[in-house]
Coordinates of C-alpha atoms and ligand atoms in Angstrom, one line a residue:
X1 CA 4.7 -2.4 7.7
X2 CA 4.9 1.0 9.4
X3 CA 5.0 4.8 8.8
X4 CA 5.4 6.8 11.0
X5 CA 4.8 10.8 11.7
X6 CA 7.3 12.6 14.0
X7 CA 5.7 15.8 14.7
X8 CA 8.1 17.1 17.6
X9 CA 9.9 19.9 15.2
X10 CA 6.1 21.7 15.0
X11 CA 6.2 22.1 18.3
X12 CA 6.3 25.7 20.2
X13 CA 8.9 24.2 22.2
X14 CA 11.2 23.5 19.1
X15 CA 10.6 26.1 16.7
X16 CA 9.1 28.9 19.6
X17 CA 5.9 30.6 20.2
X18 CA 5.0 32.5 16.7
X19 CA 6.3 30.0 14.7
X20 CA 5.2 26.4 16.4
X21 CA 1.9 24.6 17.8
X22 CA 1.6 25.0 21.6
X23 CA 0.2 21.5 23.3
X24 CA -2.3 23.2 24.4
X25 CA -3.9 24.1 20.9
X26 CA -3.3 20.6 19.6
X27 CA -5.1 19.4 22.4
X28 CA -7.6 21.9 22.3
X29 CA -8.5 20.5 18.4
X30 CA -8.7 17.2 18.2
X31 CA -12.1 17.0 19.2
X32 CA -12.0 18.9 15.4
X33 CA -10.3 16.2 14.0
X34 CA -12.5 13.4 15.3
X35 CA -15.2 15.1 13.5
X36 CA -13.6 15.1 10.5
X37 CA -13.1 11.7 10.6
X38 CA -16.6 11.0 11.3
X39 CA -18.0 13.4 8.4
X40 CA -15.5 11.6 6.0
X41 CA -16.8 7.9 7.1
X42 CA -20.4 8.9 7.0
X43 CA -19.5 10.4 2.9
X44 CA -17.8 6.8 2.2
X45 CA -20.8 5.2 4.1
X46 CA -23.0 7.1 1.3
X47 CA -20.9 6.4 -1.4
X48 CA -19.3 9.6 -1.9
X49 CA -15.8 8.7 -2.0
X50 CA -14.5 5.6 -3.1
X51 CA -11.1 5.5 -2.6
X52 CA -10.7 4.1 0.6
X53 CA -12.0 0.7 -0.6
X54 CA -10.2 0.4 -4.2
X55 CA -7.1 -1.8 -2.7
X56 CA -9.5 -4.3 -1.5
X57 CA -10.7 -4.9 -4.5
X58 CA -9.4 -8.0 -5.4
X59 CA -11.6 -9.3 -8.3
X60 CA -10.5 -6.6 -10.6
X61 CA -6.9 -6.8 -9.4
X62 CA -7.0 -10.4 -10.6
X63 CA -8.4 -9.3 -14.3
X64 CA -5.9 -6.6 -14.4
X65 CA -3.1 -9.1 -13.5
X66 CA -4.0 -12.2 -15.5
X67 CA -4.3 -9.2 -18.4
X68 CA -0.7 -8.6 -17.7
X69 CA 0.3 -12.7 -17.7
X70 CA -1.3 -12.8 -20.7
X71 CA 0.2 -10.5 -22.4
X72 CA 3.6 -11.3 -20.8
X73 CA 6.8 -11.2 -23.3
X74 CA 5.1 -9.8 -26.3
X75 CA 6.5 -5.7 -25.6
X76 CA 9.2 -4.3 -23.7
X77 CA 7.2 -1.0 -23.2
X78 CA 4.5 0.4 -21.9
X79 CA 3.2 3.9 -23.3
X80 CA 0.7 5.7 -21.0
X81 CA -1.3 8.3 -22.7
X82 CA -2.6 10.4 -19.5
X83 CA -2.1 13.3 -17.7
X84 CA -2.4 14.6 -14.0
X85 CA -4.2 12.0 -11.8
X86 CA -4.4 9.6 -15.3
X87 CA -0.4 9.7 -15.4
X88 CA 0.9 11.0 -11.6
X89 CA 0.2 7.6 -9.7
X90 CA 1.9 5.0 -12.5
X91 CA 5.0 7.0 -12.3
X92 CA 5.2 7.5 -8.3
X93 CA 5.1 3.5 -8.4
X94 CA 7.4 3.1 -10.8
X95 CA 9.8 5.4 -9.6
X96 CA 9.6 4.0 -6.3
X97 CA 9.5 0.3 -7.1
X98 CA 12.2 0.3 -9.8
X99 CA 14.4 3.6 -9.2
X100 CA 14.0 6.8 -11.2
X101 CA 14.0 6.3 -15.3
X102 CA 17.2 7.4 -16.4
X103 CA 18.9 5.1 -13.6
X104 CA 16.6 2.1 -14.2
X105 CA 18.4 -1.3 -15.2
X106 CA 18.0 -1.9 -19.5
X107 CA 14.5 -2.6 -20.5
X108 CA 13.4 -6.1 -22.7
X109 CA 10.3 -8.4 -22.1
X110 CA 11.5 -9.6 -18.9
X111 CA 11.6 -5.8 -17.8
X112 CA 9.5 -3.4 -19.9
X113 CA 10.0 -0.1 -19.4
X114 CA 7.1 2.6 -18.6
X115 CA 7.3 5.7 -20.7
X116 CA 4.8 8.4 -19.9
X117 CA 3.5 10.9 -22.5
X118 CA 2.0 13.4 -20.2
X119 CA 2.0 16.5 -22.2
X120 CA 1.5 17.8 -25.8
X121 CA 5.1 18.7 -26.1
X122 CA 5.6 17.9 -30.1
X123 CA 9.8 17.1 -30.0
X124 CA 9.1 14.8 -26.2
X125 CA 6.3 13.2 -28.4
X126 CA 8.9 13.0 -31.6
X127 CA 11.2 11.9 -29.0
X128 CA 9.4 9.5 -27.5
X129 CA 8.2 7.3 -30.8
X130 CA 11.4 7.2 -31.9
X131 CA 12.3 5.2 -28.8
X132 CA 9.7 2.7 -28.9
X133 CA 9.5 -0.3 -31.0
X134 CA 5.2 -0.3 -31.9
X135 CA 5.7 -4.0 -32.7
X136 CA 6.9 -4.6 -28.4
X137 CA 5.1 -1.8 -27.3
X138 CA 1.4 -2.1 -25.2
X139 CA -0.5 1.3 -25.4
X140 CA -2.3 2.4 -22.2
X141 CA -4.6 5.6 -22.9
X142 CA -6.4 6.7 -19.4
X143 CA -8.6 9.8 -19.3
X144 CA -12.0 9.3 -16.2
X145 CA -13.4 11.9 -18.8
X146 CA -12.3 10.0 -21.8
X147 CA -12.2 13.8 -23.6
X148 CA -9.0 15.5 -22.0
X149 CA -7.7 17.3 -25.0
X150 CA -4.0 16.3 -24.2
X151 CA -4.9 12.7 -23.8
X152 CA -7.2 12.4 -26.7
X153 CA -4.6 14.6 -29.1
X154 CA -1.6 12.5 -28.1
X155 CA -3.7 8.9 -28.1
X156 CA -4.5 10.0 -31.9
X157 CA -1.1 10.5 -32.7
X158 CA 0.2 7.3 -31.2
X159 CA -2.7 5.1 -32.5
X160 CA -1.8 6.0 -36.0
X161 CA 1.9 4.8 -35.3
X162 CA 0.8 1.6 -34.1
X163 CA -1.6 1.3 -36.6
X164 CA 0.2 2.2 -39.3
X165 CA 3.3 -0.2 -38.5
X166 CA 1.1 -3.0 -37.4
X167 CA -2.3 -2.7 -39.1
X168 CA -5.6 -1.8 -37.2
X169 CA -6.7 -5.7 -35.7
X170 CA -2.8 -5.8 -34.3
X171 CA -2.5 -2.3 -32.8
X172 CA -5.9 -2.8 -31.2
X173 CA -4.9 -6.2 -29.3
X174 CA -1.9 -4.0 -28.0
X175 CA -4.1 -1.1 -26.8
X176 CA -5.6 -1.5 -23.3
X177 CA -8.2 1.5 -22.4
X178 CA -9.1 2.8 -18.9
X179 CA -11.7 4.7 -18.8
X180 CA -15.0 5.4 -17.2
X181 CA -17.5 2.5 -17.7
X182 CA -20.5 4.5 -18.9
X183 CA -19.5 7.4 -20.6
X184 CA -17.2 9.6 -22.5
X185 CA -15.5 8.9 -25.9
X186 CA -12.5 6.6 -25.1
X187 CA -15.1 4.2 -23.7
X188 CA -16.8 4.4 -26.8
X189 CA -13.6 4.1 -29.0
X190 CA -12.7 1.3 -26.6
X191 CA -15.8 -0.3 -28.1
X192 CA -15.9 0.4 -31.6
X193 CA -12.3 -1.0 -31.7
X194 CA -12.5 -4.2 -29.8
X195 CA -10.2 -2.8 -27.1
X196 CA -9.2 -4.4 -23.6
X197 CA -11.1 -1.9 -21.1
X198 CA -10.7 -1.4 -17.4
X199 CA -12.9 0.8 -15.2
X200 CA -12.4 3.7 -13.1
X201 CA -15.1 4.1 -10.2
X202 CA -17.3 7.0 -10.5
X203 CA -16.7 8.1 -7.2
X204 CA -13.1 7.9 -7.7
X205 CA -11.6 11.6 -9.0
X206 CA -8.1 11.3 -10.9
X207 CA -5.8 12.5 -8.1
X208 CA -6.9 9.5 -5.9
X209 CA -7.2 6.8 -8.4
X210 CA -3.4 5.4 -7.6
X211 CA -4.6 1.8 -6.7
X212 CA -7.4 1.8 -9.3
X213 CA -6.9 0.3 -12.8
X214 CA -5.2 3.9 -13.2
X215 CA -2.3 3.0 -11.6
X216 CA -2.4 -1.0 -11.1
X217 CA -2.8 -1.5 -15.3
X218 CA 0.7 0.1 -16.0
X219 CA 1.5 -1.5 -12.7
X220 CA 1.0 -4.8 -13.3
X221 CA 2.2 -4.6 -17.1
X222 CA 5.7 -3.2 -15.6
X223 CA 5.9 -6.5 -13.5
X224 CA 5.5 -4.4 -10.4
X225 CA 3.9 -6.3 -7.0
X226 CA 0.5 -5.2 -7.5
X227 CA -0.5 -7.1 -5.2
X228 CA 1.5 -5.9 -2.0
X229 CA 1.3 -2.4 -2.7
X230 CA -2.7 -3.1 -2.6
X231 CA -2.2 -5.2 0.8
X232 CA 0.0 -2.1 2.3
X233 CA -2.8 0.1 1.2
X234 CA -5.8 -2.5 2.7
X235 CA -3.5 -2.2 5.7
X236 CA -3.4 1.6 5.8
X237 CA -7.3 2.0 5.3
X238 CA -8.2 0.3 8.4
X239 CA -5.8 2.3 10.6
X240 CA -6.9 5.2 8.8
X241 CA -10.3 4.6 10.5
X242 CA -9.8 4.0 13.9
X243 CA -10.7 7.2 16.0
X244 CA -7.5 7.2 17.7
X245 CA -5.0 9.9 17.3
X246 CA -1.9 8.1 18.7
X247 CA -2.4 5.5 15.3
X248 CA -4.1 7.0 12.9
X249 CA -1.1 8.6 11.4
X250 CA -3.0 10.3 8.8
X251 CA -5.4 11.8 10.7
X252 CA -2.9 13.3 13.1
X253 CA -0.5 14.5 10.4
X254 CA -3.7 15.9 8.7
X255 CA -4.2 18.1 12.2
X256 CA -0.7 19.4 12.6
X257 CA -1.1 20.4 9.1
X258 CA -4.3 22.4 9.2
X259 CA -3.3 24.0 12.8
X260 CA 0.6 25.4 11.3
X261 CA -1.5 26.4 7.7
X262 CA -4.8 27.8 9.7
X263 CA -3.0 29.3 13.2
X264 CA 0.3 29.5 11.8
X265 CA 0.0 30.6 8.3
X266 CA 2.6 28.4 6.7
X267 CA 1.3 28.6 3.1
X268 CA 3.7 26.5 1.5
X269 CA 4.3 22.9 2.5
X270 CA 8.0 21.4 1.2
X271 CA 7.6 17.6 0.6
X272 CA 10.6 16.7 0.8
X273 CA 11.4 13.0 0.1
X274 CA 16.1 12.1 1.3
X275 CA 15.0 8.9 -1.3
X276 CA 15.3 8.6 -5.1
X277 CA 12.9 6.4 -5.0
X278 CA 10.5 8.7 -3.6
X279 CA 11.0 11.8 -6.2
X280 CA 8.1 10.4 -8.5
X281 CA 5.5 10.1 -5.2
X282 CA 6.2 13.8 -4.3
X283 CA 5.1 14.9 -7.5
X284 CA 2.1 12.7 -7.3
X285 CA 1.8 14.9 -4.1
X286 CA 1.4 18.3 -5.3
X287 CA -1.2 17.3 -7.4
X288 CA -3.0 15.5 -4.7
X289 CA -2.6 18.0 -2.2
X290 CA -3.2 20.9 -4.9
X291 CA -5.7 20.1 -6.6
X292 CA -7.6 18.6 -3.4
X293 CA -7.2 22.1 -1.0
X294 CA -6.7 24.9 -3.3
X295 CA -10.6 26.0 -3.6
X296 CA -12.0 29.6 -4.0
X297 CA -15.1 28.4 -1.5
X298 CA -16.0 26.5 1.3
X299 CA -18.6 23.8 1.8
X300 CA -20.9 26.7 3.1
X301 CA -20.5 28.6 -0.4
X302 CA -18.5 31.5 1.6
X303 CA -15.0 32.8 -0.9
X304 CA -12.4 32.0 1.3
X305 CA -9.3 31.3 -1.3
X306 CA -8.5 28.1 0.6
X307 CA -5.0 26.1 0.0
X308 CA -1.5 25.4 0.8
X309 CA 1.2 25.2 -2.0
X310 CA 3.0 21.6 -2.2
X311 CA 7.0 22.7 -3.0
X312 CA 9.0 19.1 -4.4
X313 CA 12.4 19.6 -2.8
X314 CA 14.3 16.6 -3.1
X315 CA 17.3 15.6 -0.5
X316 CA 20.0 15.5 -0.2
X317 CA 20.2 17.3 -3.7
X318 CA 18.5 20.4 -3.4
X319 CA 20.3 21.1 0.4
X320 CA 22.6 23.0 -2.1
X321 CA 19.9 24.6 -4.2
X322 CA 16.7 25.4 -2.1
X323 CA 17.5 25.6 1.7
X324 CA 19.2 29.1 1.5
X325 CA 15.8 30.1 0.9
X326 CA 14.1 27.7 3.3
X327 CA 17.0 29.1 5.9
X328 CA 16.8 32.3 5.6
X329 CA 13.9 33.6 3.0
X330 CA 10.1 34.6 4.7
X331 CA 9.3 32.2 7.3
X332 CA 6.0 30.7 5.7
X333 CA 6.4 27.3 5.0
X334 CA 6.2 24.1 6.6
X335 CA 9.0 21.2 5.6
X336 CA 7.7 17.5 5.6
X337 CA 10.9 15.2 5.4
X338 CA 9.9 12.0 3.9
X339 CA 12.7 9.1 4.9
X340 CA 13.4 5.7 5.0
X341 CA 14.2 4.0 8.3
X342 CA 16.1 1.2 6.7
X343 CA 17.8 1.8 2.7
X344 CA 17.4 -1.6 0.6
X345 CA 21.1 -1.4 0.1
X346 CA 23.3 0.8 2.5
X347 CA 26.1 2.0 0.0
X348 CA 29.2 0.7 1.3
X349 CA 32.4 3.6 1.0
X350 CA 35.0 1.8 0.6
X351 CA 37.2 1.4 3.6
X352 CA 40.8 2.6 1.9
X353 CA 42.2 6.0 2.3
X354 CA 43.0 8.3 0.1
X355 CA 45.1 9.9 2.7
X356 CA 43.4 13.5 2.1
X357 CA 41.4 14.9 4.8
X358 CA 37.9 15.7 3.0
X359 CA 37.6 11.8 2.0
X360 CA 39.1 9.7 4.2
X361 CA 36.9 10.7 7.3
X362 CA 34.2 9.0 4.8
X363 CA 36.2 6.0 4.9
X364 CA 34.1 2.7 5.7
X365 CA 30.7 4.5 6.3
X366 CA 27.8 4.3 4.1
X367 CA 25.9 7.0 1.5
X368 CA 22.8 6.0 3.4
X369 CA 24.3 6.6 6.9
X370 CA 25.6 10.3 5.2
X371 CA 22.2 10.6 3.5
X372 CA 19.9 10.4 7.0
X373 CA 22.9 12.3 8.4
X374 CA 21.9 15.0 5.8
X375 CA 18.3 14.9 6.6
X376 CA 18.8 14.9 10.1
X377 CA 21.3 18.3 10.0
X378 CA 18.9 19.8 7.9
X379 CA 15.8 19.1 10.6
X380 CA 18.1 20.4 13.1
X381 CA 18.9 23.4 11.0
X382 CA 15.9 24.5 10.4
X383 CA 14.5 23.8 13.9
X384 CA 17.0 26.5 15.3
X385 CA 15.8 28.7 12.6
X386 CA 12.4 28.7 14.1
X387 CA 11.3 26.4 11.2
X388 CA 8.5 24.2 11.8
X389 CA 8.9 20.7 10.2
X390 CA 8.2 17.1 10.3
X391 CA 8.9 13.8 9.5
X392 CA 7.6 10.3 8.0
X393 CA 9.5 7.8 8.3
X394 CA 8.6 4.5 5.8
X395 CA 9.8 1.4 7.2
X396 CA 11.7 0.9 4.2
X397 CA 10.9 1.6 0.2
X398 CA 8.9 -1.7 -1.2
X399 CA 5.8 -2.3 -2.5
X400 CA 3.8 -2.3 1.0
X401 CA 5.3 0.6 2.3
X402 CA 4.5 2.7 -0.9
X403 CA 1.0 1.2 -1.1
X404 CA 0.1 2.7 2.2
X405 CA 2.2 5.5 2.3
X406 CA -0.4 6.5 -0.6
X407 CA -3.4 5.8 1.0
X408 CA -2.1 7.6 3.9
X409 CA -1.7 10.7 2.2
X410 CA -4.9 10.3 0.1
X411 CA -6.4 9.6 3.7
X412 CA -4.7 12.7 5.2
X413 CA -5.8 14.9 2.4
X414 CA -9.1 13.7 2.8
X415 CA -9.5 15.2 6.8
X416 CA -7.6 18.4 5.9
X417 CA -10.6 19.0 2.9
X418 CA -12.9 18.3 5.9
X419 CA -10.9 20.1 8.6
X420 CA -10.8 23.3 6.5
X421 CA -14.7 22.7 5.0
X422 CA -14.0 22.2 1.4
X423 CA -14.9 20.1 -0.9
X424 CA -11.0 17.7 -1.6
X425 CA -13.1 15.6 -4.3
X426 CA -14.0 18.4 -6.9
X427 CA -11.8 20.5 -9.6
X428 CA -13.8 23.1 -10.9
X429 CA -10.3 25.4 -12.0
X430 CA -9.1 22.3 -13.5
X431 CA -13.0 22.0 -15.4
X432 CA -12.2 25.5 -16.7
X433 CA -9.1 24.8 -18.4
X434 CA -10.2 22.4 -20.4
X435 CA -12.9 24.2 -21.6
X436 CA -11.0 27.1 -22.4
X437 CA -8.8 24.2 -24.7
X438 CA -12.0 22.9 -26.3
X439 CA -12.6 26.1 -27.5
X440 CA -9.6 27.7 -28.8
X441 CA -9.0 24.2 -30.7
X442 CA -12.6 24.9 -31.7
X443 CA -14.7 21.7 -30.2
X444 CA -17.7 22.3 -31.1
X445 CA -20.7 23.2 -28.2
X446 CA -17.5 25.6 -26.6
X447 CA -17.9 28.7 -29.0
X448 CA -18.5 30.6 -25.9
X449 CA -15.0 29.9 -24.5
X450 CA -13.6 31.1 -27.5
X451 CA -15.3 34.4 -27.9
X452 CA -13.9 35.0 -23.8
X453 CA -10.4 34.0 -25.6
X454 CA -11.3 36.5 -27.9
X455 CA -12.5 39.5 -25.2
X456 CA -9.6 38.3 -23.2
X457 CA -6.8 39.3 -26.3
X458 CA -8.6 42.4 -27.0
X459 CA -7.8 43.9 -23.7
X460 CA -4.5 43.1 -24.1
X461 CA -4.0 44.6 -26.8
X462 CA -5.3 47.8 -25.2
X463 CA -2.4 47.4 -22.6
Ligands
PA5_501 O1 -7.6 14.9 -10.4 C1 -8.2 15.1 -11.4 O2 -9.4 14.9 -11.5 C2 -7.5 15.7 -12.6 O3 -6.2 16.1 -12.4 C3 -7.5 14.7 -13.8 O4 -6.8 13.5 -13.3 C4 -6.9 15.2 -15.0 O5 -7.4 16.4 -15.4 C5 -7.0 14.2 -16.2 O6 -8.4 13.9 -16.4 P1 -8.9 12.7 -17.3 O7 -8.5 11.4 -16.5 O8 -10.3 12.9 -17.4 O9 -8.1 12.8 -18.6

């Protein structure tokens, strides 16, 4: 199992002087990053955090599993109701175990499908029902909160349509709640109604909750290797520990990015995945990497407007849509190429020809030889355009490999929240948002969001 992080193309040597990191400065920080590391084991030591730990645990992995055996052949769907860190992770593994959805082989008992209701959108919703069968259908609703208003709004709706096709006592043994274990409403829903119920750890926030029953619930009702995602994950925490720059990839990627964001002022980072497989993860991403560094204050309580914008670009697709702008357009961003060092299936073009110029030069190659062709041009490009980029490179794309390419990156976002002296772990303009909901859809104990509605619409109508 191994990822790798090139970091050559951030170098002043590649990109030039104003643009790239001189050795010097690199070696000049790491001192930095060591005590990040340190302050982020001594929070986990106290409990803090919990993410590092969740793919070692293995006695909830085996309830959520024999939970999926048990319920094996009785749907061929499984509906999350969840949004953001509730919905992300379940899709970045399915995507990248089984392909994108509208690619993914037909779906039965032998291969449900996942279909994700993520948003209020009343015709996706319309849409959506009308695709599923309630009487093969498992409902998953997740919410940490167990009060999101998009979660709570769309689990009503699809209760009733399970209920009302299959009665109350058969809709509830197909309705598996994860929630938090001692609080919130879904929990106590979950009770009342005799529902299956996983847990989410406290000290686990929603954008790093991947390998909790968050993500391993769907996962393991998909049919999806729970199991060795969680072992690539185990794997990645340990190197994710070691004080050692050369392997800890995540710390090391973590400094590269906070020295081209804080000395270089690339304010815009372009995950961008030459893989598929790996479209779903770099959504998962931007919210991790969002919601994690975009903070108004530091740990000292100073403003300071902190954050780097996450940009999905994905290869070689949008090297004909976005990188006229990453070519040419203001040089603030930094590009992190996401590959594959070897493709499950290389994508054999046939050997005849055609005997016409633009395809038979194509002629007995592969689409995964012209696709790390692709990403490597575009490096290449955008290195002599003084661009500063980078690469990680996954061994391949399985179940291992995505498990600790995730705990890398929740690892890596960890240190950068240290590194820059915010709090990663909190939401607060997330928090606001849904108050602002509860009170225009008049929750009660949130009149006060409403009347600031209120103010708000009254000075634009002045305008
Ligand atoms: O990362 C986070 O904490 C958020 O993005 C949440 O995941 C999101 O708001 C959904 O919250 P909940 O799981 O409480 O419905």
């Amino acid at each position: 199992m191994s990822i790798q992080f090139d970091s050559i193309n951030l170098g002043s040597s590649m990109v030039g002087p104003k643009h790239g990191l001189d050795p010097a400065e690199v070696q000049a920080a790491q001192a930095k990053a060591f005590d990040a590391l340190e302050g982020f084991r001594a929070s986990f030591d106290q409990g803090r955090y919990g993410f590092p730990a969740l793919p070692s645990r293995s006695a909830v992995q085996r309830q959520i599993l024999a939970c999926a055996a048990a319920m094996k052949g009785t749907y061929d769907t499984v509906c999350v109701v969840g949004i953001g860190g509730s919905a992300l992770g379940a899709w970045a593994l399915d995507c990248g175990l089984r392909g994108p959805h509208p690619v993914q082989a037909a779906h039965s008992s032998a291969n449900p499908r996942l279909v994700i209701l993520d948003n209020v959108d009343p015709e996706f919703m319309q849409q959506a029902l009308a695709s599923m069968n309630p009487a093969r259908t498992v409902v998953v609703p997740i919410a940490k909160s167990g009060s999101t208003a998009e979660t709570m709004a769309t689990f009503l709706v699809v209760d009733e349509w399970m209920k009302q096709a299959l009665g109350a006592k058969k809709a509830s043994a197909r309705t598996i709640a994860v929630t938090s274990e001692g609080r919130g409403d879904l929990k106590a829903f979950a009770t009342a109604n005799g529902l299956t119920a996983f847990h989410i750890p406290e000290n686990v926030g929603g954008r790093f909750s991947v390998l909790s029953p968050v993500g391993l619930v769907p996962a393991a009702l998909a049919g999806l290797d729970v199991k060795a995602v969680c072992r690539g994950a185990a794997s990645m925490t340990q190197q994710s520990w070691a004080a050692d720059l050369s392997t800890n990839v995540a710390l090391r990627s973590a400094l590269y990015h906070y020295l081209i964001l804080s000395l270089r002022k690339k304010t815009i980072q372009v995950a961008f995945p030459y893989s598929n497989r790996l479209w779903g993860m770099a959504f998962w991403f931007r919210q991790l990497w969002a919601e994690s560094l975009g903070k108004a204050n530091n740990r000292k309580g100073r403003t300071i407007f902190a954050g780097q914008t996450p940009v999905a670009a994905l290869g070689a697709t949008d090297q004909h849509s976005q990188v006229q702008l990453y070519m040419e357009g203001p040089n603030d961003k930094v590009f992190s190429f996401w590959a594959t060092d070897r493709w499950n299936t290389p994508g054999a073009i046939p050997k005849a020809k055609a005997n016409f110029e633009s395809f038979d030069y194509l002629a007995g190659q592969s689409l995964g030889k012209l696709i790390d062709a692709e990403r490597n041009a575009t490096a290449a490009a955008l290195t002599a355009a003084n661009r500063p980029n980078c690469t990680y490179s996954l061994g391949r794309i399985d179940a291992a490999h995505l498990g600790a390419f995730i705990q890398m990156l929740e690892f890596q976002t960890a240190f950068m929240g240290e590194l820059m002296d915010i709090d990663a772990f909190d939401q607060p303009g997330v928090e606001q948002g849904k108050v602002f909901t509860f009170g225009l859809m008049k929750r009660p104990g949130y009149e006060a969001y409403a009347e600031a509605y209120k103010a708000y619409e009254k000075k634009r109508s002045r305008n």
